[in-house]
Coordinates of C-alpha atoms in Angstrom, one line a residue:
X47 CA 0.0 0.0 0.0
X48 CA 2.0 3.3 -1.3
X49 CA 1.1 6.1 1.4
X50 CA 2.8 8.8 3.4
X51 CA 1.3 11.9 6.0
X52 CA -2.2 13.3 5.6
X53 CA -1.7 14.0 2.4
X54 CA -3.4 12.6 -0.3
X55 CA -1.2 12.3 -3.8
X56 CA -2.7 10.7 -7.2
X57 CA -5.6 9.0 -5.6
X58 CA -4.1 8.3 -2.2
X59 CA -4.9 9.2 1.6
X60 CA -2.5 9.3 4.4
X61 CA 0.4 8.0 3.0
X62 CA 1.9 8.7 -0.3
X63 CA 1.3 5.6 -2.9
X64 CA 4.5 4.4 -5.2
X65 CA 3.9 2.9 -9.0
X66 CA 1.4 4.0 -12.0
X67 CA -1.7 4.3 -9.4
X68 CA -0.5 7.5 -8.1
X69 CA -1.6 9.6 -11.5
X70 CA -5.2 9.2 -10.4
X71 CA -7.3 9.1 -7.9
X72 CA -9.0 4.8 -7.3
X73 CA -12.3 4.2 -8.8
X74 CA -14.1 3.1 -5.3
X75 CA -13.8 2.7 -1.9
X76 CA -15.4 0.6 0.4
X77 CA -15.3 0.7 4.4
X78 CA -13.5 -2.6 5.2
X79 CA -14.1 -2.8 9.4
X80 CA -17.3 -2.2 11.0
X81 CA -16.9 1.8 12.3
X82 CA -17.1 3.3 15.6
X83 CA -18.9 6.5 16.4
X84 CA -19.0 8.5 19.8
X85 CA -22.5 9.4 21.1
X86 CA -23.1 12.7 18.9
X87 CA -21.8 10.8 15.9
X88 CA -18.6 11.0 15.5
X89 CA -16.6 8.8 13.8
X90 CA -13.6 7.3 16.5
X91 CA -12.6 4.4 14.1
X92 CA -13.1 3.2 10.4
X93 CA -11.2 1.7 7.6
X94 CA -11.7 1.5 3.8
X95 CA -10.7 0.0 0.9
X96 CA -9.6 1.6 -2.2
X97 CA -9.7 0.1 -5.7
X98 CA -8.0 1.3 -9.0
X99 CA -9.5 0.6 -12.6
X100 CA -6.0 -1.5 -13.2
X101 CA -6.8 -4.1 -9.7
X102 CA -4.4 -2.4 -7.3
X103 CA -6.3 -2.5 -4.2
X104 CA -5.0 -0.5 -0.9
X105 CA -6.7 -0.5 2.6
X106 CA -6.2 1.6 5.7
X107 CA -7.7 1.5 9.4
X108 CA -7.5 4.7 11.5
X109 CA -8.6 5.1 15.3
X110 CA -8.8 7.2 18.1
X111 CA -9.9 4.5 20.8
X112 CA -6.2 3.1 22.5
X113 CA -4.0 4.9 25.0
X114 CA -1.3 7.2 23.2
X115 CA -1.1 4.8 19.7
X116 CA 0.0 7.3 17.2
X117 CA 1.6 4.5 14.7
X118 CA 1.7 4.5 10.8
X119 CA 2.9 1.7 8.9
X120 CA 2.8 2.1 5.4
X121 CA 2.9 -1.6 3.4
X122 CA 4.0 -1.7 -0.2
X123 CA 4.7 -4.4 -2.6
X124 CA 8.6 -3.8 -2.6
X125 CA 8.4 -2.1 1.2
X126 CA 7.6 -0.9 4.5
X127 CA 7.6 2.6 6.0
X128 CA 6.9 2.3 10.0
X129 CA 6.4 5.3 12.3
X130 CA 5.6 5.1 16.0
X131 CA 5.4 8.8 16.9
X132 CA 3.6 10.5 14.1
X133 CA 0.7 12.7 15.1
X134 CA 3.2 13.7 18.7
X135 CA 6.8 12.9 18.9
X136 CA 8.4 11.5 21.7
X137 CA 10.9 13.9 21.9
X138 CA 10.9 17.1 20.2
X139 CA 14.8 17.1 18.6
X140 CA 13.9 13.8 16.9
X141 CA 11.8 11.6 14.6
X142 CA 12.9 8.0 14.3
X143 CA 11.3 5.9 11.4
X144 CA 12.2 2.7 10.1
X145 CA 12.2 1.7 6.4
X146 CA 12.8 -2.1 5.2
X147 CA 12.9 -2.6 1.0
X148 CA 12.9 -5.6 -1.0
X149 CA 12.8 -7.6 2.0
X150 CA 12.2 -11.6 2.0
X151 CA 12.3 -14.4 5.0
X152 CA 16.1 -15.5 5.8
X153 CA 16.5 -19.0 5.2
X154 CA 14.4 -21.2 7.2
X155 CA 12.2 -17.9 7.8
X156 CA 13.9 -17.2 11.1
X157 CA 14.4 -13.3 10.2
X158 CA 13.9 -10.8 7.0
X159 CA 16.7 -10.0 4.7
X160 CA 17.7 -7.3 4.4
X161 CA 16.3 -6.3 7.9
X162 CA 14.9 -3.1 8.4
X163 CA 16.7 0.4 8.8
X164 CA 16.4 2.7 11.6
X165 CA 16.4 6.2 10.4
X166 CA 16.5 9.3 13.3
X167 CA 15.8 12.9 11.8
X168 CA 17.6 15.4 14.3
X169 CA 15.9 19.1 14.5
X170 CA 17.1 21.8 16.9
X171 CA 13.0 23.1 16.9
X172 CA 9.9 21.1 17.5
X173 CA 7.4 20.5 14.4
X174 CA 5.3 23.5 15.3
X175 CA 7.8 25.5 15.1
X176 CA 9.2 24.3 12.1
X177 CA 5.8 24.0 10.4
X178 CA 5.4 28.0 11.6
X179 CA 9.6 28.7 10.3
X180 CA 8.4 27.2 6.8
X181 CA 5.1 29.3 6.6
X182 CA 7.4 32.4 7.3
X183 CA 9.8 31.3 4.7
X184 CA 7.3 30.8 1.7
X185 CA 5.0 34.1 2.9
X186 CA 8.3 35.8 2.6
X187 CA 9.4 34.4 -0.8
X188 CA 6.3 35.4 -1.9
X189 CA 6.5 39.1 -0.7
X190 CA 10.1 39.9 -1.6
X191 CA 11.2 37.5 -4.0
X192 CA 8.6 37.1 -6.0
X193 CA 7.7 33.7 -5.5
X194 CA 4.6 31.7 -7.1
X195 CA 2.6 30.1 -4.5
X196 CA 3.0 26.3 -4.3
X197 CA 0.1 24.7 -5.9
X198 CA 1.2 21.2 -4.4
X199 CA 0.0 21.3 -0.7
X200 CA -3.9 22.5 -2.0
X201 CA -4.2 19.8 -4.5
X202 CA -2.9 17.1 -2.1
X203 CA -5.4 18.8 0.5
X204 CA -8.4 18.5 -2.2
X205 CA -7.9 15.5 -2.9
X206 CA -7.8 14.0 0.7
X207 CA -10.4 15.6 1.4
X208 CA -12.7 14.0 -1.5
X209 CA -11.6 10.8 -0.2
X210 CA -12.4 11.3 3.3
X211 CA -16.0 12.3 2.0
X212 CA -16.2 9.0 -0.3
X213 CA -15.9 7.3 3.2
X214 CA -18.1 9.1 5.3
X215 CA -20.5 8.9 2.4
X216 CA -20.2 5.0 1.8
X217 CA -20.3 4.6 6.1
X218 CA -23.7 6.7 6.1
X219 CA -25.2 5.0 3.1
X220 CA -25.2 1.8 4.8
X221 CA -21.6 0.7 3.5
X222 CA -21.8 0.9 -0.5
X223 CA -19.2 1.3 -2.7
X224 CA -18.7 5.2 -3.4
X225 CA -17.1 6.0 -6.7
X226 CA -14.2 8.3 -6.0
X227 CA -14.4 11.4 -8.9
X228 CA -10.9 13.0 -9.3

């Protein structure tokens, strides 16, 4: 499953998707695990399956319901992106990840070769403070250098967003198949 952040590239939520899916957005979704809503209606936990014209199928689960969990793991067919502090760090000065590629059981499938590499991204600032530090930066390109403003980030957003909806929409209408417009 090719995804990264809450971003939404090609036809993907949450994660950014590898190979020739991630020029369009999947033809349908479908919620895969029976959802969980608070007492005013909320959704707390849902997942969904995404399909593609081509048969490349991708799922995802979110929830809000265990103590502290704030994992991603992002499953590909050549790979595997795992993060187990991504909505709050556990420290602010760091953001450990681990990414494994072309992986396969050792022999006698007592381990995975290669095994997975730890990766630590060291930052003097937290994330909000970066995330502030990089607003700054592009406002400021904008005003004095003459800058474009990046059309990436409100694409990406729109098309999250129309995914989200297709979920919602198939969880409300009784869990049917939403087609998914680009």
């Amino acid at each position: 499953m090719p995804w990264a952040h809450s971003a939404m590239q090609g036809g993907t939520a949450s994660a950014r998707f590898s190979g020739p899916s991630t020029t369009r957005s999947p033809g349908t979704w479908s919620p895969s695990a029976t959802p969980v809503k608070n007492q005013a209606g909320v959704l707390l936990a849902c997942g969904a399956t995404l399909y593609w014209a081509d048969g490349k199928v991708a799922t995802f689960h979110c929830s809000f319901l265990t103590n502290l969990t704030m994992d991603i793991t992002v499953i590909g067919t050549n790979g595997t992106l795992h993060v187990t502090d991504f909505v709050i760090p556990y420290e602010e000065k760091s953001g450990p990840f681990s990414v494994a590629s072309e992986s396969n059981f050792a022999v006698l499938h007592t381990g995975w070769v290669p095994q997975p590499c730890r990766h630590v991204v060291a930052t003097e600032l937290p994330q909000e403070a970066l995330m502030v530090q990089e607003f700054c930066r592009l406002v400021q390109g904008i005003r004095d250098g003459g800058a474009s403003v990046e059309r990436k980030w409100p694409a990406i957003t729109r098309k999250t967003q129309v995914v989200m909806d297709a979920v919602k929409t198939s969880i409300d209408n009784g869990f049917q198949s939403v087609d998914v417009a680009s």
